[in-house]
Coordinates of C-alpha atoms in Angstrom, one line a residue:
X529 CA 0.0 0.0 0.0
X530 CA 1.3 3.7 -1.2
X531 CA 1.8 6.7 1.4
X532 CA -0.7 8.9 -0.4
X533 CA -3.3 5.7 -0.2
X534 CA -2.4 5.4 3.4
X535 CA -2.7 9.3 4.2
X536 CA -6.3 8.7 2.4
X537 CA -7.1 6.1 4.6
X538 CA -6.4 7.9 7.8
X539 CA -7.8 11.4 6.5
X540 CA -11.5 9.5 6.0
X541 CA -11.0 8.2 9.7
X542 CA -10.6 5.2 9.1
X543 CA -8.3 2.6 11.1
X544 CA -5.2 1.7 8.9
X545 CA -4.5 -1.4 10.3
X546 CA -8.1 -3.3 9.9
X547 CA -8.2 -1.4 6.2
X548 CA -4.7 -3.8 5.6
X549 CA -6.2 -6.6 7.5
X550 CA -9.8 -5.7 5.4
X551 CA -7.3 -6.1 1.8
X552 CA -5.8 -9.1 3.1
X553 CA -9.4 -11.0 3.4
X554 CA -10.7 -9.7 0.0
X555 CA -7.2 -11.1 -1.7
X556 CA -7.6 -14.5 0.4
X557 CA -11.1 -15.2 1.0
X558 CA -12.6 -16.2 4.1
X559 CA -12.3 -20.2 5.0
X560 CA -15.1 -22.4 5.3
X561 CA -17.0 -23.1 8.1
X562 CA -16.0 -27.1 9.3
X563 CA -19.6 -28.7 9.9
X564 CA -19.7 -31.9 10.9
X565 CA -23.1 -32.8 11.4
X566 CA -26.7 -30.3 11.4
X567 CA -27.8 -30.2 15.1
X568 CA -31.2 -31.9 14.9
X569 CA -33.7 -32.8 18.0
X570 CA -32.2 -34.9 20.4
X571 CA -29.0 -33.8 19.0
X572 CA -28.0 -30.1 20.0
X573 CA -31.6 -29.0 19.4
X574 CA -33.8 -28.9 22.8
X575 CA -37.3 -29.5 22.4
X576 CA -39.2 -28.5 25.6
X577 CA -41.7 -30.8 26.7
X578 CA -45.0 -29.8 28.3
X579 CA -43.1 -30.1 31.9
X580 CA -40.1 -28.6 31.3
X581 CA -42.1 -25.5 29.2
X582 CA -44.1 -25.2 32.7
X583 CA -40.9 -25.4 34.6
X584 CA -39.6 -22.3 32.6
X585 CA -42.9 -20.3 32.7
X586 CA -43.0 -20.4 36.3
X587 CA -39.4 -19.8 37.6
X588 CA -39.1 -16.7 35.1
X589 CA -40.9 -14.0 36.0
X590 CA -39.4 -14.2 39.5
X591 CA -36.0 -14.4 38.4
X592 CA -36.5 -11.8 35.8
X593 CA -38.3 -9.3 38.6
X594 CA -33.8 -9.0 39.8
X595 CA -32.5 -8.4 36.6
X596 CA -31.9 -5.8 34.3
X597 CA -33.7 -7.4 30.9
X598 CA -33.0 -5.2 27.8
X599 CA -34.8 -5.9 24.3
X600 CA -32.3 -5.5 21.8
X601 CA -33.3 -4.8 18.4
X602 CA -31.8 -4.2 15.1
X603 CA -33.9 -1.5 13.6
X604 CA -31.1 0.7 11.3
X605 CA -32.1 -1.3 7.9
X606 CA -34.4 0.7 5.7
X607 CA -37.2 -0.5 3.9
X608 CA -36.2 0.4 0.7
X609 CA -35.9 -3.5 0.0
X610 CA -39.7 -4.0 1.0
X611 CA -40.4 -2.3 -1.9
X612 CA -38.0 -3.3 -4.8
X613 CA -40.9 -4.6 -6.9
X614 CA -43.3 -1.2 -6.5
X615 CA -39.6 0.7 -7.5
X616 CA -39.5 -1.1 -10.3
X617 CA -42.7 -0.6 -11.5
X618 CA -42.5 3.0 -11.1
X619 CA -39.6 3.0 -13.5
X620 CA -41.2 1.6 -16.2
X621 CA -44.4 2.1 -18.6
X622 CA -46.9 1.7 -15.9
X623 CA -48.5 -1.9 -17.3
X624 CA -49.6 -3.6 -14.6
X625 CA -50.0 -6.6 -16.1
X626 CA -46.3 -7.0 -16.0
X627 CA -46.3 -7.8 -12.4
X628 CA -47.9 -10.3 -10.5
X629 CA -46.7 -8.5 -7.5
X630 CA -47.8 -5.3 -8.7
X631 CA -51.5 -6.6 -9.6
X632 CA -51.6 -8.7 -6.0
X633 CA -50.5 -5.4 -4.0
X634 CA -53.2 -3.3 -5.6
X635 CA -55.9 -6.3 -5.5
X636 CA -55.6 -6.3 -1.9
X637 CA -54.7 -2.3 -1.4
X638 CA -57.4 -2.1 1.1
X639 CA -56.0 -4.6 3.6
X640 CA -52.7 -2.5 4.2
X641 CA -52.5 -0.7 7.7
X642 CA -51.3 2.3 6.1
X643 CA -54.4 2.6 3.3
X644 CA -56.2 5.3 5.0
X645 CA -52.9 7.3 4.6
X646 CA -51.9 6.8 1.4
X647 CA -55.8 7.9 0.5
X648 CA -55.3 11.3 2.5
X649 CA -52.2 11.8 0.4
X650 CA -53.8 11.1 -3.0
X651 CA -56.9 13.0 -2.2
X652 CA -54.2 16.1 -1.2
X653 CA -53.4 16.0 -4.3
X654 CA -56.8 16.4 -6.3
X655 CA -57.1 12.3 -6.5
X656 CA -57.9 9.1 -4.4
X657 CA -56.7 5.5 -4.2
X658 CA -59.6 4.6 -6.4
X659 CA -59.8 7.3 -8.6
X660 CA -56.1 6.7 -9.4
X661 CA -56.7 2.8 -10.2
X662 CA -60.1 3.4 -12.2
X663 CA -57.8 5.9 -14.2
X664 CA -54.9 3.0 -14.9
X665 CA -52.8 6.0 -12.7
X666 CA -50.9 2.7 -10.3
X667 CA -47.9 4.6 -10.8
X668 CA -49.5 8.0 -9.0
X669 CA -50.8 5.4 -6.1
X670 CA -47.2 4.3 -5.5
X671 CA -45.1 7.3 -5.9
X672 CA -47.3 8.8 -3.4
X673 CA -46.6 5.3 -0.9
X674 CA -43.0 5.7 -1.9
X675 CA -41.5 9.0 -2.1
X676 CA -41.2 12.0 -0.1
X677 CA -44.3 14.1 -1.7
X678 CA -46.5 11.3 -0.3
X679 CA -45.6 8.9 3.2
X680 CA -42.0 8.6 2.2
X681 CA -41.7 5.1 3.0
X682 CA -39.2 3.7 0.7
X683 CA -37.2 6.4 2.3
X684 CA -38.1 5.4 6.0
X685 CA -36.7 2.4 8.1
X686 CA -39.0 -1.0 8.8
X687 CA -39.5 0.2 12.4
X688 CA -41.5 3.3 11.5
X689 CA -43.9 1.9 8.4
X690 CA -47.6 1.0 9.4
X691 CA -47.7 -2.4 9.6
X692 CA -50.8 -3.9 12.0
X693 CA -54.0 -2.0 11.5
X694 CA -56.4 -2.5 14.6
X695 CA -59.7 -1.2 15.3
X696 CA -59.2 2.1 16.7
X697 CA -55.2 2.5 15.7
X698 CA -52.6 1.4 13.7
X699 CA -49.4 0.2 14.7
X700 CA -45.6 0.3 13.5
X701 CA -43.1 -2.5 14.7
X702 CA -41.8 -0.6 16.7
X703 CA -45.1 -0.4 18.4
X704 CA -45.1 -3.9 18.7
X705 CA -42.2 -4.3 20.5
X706 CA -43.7 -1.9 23.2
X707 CA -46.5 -4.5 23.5
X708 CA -43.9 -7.6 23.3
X709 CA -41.1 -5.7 26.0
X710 CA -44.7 -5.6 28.4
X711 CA -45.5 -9.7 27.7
X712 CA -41.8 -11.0 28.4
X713 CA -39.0 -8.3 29.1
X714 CA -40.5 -7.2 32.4
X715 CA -37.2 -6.6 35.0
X716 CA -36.1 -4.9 37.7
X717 CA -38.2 -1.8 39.0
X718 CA -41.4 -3.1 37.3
X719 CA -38.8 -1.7 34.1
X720 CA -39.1 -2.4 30.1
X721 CA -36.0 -1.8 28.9
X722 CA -35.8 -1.2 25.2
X723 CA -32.7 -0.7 22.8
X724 CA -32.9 0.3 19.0
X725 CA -30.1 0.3 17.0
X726 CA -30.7 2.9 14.3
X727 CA -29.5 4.6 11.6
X728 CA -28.3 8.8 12.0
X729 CA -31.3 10.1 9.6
X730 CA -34.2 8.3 11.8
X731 CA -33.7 8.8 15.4
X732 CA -35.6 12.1 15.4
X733 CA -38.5 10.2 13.7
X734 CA -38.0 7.0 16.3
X735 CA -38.2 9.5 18.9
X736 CA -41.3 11.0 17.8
X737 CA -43.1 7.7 17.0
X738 CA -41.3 6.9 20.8
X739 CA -42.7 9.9 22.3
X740 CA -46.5 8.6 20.9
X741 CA -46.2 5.1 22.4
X742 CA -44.6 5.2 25.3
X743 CA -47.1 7.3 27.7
X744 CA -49.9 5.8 26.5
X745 CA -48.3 2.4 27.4
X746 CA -47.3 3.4 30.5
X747 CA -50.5 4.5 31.7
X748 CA -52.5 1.5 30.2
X749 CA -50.4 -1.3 31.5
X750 CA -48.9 0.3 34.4
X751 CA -45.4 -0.3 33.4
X752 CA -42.4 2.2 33.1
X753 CA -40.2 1.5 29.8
X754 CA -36.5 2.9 29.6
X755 CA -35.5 3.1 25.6
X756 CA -32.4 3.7 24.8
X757 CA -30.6 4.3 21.2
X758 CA -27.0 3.4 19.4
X759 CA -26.1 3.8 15.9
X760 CA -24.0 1.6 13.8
X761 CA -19.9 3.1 14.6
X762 CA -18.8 4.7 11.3
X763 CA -15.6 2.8 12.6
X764 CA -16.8 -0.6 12.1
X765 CA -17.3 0.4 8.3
X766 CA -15.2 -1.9 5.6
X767 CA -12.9 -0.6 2.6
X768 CA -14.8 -1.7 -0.7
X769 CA -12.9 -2.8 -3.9
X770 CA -13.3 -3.3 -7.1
X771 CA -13.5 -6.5 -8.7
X772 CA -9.4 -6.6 -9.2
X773 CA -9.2 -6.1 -5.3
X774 CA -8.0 -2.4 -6.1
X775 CA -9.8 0.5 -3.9
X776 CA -13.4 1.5 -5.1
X777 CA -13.0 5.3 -5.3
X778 CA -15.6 7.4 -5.5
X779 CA -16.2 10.4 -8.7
X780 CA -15.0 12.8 -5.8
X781 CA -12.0 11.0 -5.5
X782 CA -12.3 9.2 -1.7
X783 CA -12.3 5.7 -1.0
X784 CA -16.0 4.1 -0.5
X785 CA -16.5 2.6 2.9
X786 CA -19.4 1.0 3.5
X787 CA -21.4 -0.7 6.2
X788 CA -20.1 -3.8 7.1
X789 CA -23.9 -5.4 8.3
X790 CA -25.0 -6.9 11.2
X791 CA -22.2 -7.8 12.5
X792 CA -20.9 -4.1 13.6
X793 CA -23.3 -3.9 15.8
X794 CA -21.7 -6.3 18.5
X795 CA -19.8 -3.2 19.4
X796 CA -23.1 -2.1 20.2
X797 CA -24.5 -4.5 21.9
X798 CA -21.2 -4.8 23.8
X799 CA -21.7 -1.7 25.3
X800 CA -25.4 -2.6 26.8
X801 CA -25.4 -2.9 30.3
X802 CA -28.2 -5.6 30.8
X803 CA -28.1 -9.2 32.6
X804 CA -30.4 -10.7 29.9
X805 CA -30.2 -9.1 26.6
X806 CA -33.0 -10.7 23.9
X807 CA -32.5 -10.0 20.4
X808 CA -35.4 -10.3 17.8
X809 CA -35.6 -8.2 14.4
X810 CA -37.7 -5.4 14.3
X811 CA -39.6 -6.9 11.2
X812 CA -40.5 -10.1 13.0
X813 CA -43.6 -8.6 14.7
X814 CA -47.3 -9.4 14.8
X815 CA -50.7 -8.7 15.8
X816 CA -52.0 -9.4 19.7
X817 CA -54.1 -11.9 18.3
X818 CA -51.1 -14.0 17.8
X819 CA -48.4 -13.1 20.4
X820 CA -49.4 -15.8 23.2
X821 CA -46.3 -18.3 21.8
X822 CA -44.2 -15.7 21.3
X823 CA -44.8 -14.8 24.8
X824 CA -45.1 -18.0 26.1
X825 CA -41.7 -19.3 24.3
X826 CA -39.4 -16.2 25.0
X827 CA -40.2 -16.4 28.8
X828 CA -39.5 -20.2 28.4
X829 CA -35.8 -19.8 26.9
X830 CA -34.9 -16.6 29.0
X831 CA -36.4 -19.1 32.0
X832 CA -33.8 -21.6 30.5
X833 CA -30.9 -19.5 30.2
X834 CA -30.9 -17.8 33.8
X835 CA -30.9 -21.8 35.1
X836 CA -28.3 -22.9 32.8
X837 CA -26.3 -19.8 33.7
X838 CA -26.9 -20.7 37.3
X839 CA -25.3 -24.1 36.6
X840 CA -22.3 -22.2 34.6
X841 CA -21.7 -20.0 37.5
X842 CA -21.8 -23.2 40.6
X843 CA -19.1 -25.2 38.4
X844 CA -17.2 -22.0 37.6
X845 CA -17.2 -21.1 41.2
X846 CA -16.2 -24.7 42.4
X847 CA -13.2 -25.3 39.9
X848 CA -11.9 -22.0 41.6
X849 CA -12.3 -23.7 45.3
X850 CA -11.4 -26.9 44.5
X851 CA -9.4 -29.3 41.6
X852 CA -10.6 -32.4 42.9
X853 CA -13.1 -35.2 40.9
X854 CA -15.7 -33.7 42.0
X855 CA -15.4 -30.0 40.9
X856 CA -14.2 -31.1 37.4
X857 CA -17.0 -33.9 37.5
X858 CA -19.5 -31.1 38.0
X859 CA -17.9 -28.7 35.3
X860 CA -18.0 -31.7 32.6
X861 CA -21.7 -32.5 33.5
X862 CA -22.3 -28.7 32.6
X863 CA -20.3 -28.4 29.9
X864 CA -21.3 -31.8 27.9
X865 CA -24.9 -31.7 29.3
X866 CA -26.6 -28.4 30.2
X867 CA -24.2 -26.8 27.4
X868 CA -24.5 -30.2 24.6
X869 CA -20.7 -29.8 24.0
X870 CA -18.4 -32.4 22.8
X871 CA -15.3 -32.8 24.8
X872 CA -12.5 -33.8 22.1
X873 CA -10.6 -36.5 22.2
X874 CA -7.1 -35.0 23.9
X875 CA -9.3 -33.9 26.5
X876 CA -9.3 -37.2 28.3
X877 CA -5.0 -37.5 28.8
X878 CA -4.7 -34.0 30.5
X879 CA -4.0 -34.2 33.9
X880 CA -6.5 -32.6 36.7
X881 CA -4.6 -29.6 36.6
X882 CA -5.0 -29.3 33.1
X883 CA -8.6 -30.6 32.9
X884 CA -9.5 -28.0 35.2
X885 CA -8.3 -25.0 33.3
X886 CA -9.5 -26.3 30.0
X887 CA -13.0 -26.7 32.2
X888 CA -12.7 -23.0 33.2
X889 CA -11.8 -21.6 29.8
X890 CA -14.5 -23.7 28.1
X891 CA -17.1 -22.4 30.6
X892 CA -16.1 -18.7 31.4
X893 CA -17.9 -17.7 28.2
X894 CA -21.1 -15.2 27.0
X895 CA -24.2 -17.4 26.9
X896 CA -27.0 -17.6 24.8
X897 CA -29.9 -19.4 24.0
X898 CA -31.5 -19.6 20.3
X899 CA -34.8 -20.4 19.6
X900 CA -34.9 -22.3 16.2
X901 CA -38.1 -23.1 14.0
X902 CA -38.6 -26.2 11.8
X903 CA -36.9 -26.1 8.4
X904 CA -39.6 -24.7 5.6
X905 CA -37.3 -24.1 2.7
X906 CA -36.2 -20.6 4.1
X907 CA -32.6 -19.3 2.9
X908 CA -30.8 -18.6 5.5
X909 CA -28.9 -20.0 8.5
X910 CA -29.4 -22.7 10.6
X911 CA -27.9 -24.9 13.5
X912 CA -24.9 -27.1 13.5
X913 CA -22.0 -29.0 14.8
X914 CA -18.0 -27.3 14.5
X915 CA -15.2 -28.2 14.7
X916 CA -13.0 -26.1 16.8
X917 CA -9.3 -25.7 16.8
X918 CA -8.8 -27.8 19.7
X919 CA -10.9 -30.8 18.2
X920 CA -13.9 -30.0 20.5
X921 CA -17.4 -29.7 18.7
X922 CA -19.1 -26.7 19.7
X923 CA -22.8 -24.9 18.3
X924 CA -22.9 -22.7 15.9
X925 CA -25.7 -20.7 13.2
X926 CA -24.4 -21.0 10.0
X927 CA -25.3 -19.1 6.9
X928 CA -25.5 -20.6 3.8
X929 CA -22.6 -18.7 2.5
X930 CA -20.4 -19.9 5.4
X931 CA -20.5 -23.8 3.8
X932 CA -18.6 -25.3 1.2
X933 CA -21.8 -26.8 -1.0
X934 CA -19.3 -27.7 -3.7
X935 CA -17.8 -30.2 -1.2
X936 CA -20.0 -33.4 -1.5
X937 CA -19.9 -34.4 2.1
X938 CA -20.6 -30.5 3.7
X939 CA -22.9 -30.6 1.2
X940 CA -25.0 -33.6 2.5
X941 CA -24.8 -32.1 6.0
X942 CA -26.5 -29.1 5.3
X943 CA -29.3 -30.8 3.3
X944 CA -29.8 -32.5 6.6
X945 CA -30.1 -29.6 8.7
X946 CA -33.9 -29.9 10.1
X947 CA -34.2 -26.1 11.5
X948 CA -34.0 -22.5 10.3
X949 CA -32.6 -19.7 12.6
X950 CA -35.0 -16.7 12.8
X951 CA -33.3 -14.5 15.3
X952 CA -34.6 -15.3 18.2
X953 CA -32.1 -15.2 20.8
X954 CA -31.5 -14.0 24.5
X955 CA -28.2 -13.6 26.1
X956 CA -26.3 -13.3 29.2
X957 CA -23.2 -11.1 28.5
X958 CA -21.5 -11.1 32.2
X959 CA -19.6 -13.9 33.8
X960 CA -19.6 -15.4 37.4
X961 CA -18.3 -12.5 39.3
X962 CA -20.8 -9.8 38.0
X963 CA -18.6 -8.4 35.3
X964 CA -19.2 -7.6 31.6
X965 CA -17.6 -10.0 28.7
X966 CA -15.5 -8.1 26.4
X967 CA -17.8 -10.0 23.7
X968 CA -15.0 -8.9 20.8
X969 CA -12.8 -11.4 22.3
X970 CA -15.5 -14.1 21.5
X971 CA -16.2 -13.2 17.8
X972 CA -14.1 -15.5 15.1
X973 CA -12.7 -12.3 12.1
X974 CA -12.3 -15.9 9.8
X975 CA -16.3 -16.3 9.4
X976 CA -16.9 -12.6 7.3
X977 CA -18.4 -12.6 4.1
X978 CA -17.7 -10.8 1.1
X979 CA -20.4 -9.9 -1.6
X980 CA -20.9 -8.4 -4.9
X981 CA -22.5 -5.3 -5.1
X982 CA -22.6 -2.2 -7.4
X983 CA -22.4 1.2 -6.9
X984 CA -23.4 4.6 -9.9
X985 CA -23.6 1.1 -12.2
X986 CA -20.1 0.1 -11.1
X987 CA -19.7 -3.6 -9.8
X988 CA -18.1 -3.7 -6.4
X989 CA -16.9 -5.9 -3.5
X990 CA -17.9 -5.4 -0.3
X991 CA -16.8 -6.7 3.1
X992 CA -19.5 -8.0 6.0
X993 CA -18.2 -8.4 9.5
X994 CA -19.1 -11.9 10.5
X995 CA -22.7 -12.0 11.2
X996 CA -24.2 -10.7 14.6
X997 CA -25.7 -14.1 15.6
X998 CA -23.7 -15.9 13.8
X999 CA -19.1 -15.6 13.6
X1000 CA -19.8 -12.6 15.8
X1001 CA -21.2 -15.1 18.5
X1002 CA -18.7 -17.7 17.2
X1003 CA -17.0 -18.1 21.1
X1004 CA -20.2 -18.0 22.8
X1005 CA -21.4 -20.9 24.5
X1006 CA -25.0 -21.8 23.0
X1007 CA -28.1 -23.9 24.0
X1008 CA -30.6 -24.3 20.9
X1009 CA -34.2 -24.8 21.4
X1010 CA -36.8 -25.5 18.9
X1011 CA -39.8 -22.9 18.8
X1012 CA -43.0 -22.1 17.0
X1013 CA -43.3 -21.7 13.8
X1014 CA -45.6 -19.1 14.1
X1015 CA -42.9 -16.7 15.9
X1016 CA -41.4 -16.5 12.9
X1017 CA -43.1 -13.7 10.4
X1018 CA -40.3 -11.2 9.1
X1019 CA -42.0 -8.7 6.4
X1020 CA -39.0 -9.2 3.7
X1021 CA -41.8 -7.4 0.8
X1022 CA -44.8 -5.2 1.4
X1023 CA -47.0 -8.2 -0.1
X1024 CA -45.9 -10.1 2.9
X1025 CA -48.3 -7.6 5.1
X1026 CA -51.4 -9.4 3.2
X1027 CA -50.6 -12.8 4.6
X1028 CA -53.0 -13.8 7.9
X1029 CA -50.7 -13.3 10.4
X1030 CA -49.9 -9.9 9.5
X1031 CA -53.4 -8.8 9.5
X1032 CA -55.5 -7.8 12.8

């Protein structure tokens, strides 16, 4: 790298160091992931049964009522993506009959939550929704859903689009996770404590759809909520390059940087001061009518992971008291049962001594607990077995991307794979003396991705971080447990809003 290049670097305030290390990964590639096996039922996937569900539901609340729970949730994306089809048709010549998507979302128009205001925004301009369709004007109808002159909302983030319509009000996800941080994130104080990651441009407009929901909560439910706000670190941003591995520069002559997706924001979340953290995406939201196994399964893992971490913390504490059998026959129990790791094979010729330590390091870890619904032909991640460097097998979330599908063998694995992860996770982010994990000393920088993108019609590479739940959490000792499928509803397209379980 040239001096001037470097002095670029550093002038856009960015780290010089992780820009070489950033190079480095685009030139090499990132390595596979080494599955050995899907983690099925029985077989590093929990399922609860009736019992042990009841067990959970009844031991959490109390439990909960002395710690600080935080809702942690992801809600910087925009929603531009929602609407990629509608885009598209406002490009072109207006035919409808183009689109099946286009025809379905105009079909069903009047069974979107935010009808009634994209009507007041036609009829401010001389028209109406049905005026404008009788006409063949579709394009008017979504200009005025999509840009600025109307509701804005391929502008806007997910959190602040209408996406539940009730009988008296409408509600945005973020809304919804008001209603969901009042069913299961109840902690200390009689407190709701809520945490949105978003993006510079929208945290007046979070505030102010905030600033709506929050007293009238409060006074309904008798509840106090603390919300809090981070936004993704420009530092965490990654060099893109061109398709040589050169630096993309922009026409004005800097270097693009870009953001480097979920996975910055375990500096975030690394700053959160909360004894149980649950993460769940701010699109995955429904109506009231169908929160009761959402409610009923997210007090069941959190119930889960405060007793596991109560087993953690006894072995932890014992191993420092003792080296006997009996302290490193708890900590294996732990470890291979309440945790489902695989000791490796070198474990068993260590000495106490050295069993011991190895105990301590394996347990002295962040812990989380993943729900994970039933494969239905989903892309995305999912739960298996690694191999780690010291021959142990530990759980991990894969991505597709992360797996060598051209190897016959990985292959097979991961068309064996039985669940899908849909980011449903809660987390305990201190250790057995009350002190917070430094979680970036947990996350694996070999699990990133790189894509292709394109930027003013120019291809591009760009660099992820590894993935929040997934390389970022690499180090993490993890419990999976199967869930609902009906917890899982992300909106991915504004067509998905018509499906039942979006609607009130």
């Amino acid at each position: 790298m040239d001096a001037q290049l470097e002095k670029q670097i550093t002038n856009q305030g960015m780290s010089l160091d992780k820009v070489k290390e950033q190079l480095i990964n685009f030139q090499e590639g990132f390595p596979f992931l080494p599955i050995v096996g899907a983690a099925t039922i029985g077989n590093g996937v929990k399922a609860l049964t009736e019992t042990e569900l009841k067990h959970f539901l009844d031991i959490y609340p109390t439990l909960a009522a002395q710690k600080e729970v935080v809702k942690f949730v992801p809600a910087s994306g925009a929603a531009s993506r929602m609407f990629k089809d509608l885009f598209s048709f406002l490009e072109g010549d207006g035919d409808i009959s183009k689109s099946s998507f286009v025809q379905k979302f105009f079909q069903q128009i009047e069974k979107f939550a935010f009808y009634d205001d994209l009507n007041k925004s036609l009829q401010k301009a001389g028209s109406s929704i049905n005026k404008a369709m009788e006409s063949g004007q579709h394009q008017l109808v979504i200009s005025h859903l999509l840009n600025e002159e109307g509701l804005g909302y391929g502008q806007l983030p997910k959190g602040l689009l209408k996406f539940h319509h009730y009988a008296d009000h409408d509600r945005t996800p973020t809304y919804e996770h008001f209603m969901e941080g009042i069913l299961y994130g109840l902690g200390k104080g009689n407190i709701v404590r809520l945490h949105f990651t978003v993006s510079p441009e929208h945290e007046s407009k979070f505030k102010e759809e905030v600033a709506q929901v929050q007293p009238k909560l409060e006074k309904e439910y008798g509840v106090k909520f603390e919300v809090s706000y981070s936004q993704q670190k420009k530092s965490t941003d990654t060099i893109a390059v061109n398709m040589d591995n050169s630096p993309f520069f922009e026409e004005d002559g800097s270097i693009l940087f870009r953001p480097a997706g979920h996975g910055a924001l375990l500096e975030n979340l690394n700053e959160l001061d909360g004894d149980v953290i649950f993460i769940k995406n701010i699109d995955n939201e429904v109506p009231d009518r169908l929160k009761s196994p959402t409610k009923e399964y997210k007090i069941a893992i959190g119930g889960l992971l405060l007793e596991v971490q109560e087993k953690v913390f006894g072995a932890l504490k014992k191993l420092d008291n003792d080296s006997g059998e009996n302290a490193i026959a708890q900590a294996e129990s732990v470890v291979t049962n309440d945790l489902g790791g695989k000791l490796p094979e070198s474990y068993h010729s260590k000495n106490d001594e050295e069993k011991c330590k190895y105990l301590h390091r394996k347990l002295d870890r962040p812990l989380r607990v993943c729900g994970m619904v039933k494969n239905t032909g989903e892309p995305g991640g999912g739960p298996f077995w690694v191999k780690e460097d010291d021959g142990s097998l530990s759980l991990q979330i894969a991505e597709t991307a992360q797996i060598d599908l051209d190897n016959p063998e990985q292959k097979e694995i991961f068309k064996s794979s039985t669940h899908f992860n849909p980011v449903d996770l809660v987390c305990a982010t201190k250790n057995y003396k009350g002190e917070k994990f430094d979680l970036l000393k947990f996350r694996d920088m070999r699990t990133g991705f790189i894509t292709e993108k394109s930027k003013s019609g120019r291809d591009l590479k760009a660099l992820e971080l590894p993935g929040l739940w997934n390389g970022a959490m690499a180090g993490w000792n993890t419990v999976f447990v199967e869930v609902p499928l009906i917890t899982f509803n992300p909106v991915k397209t504004v067509n998905d809003l018509l499906r039942d379980e979006h609607q009130g």
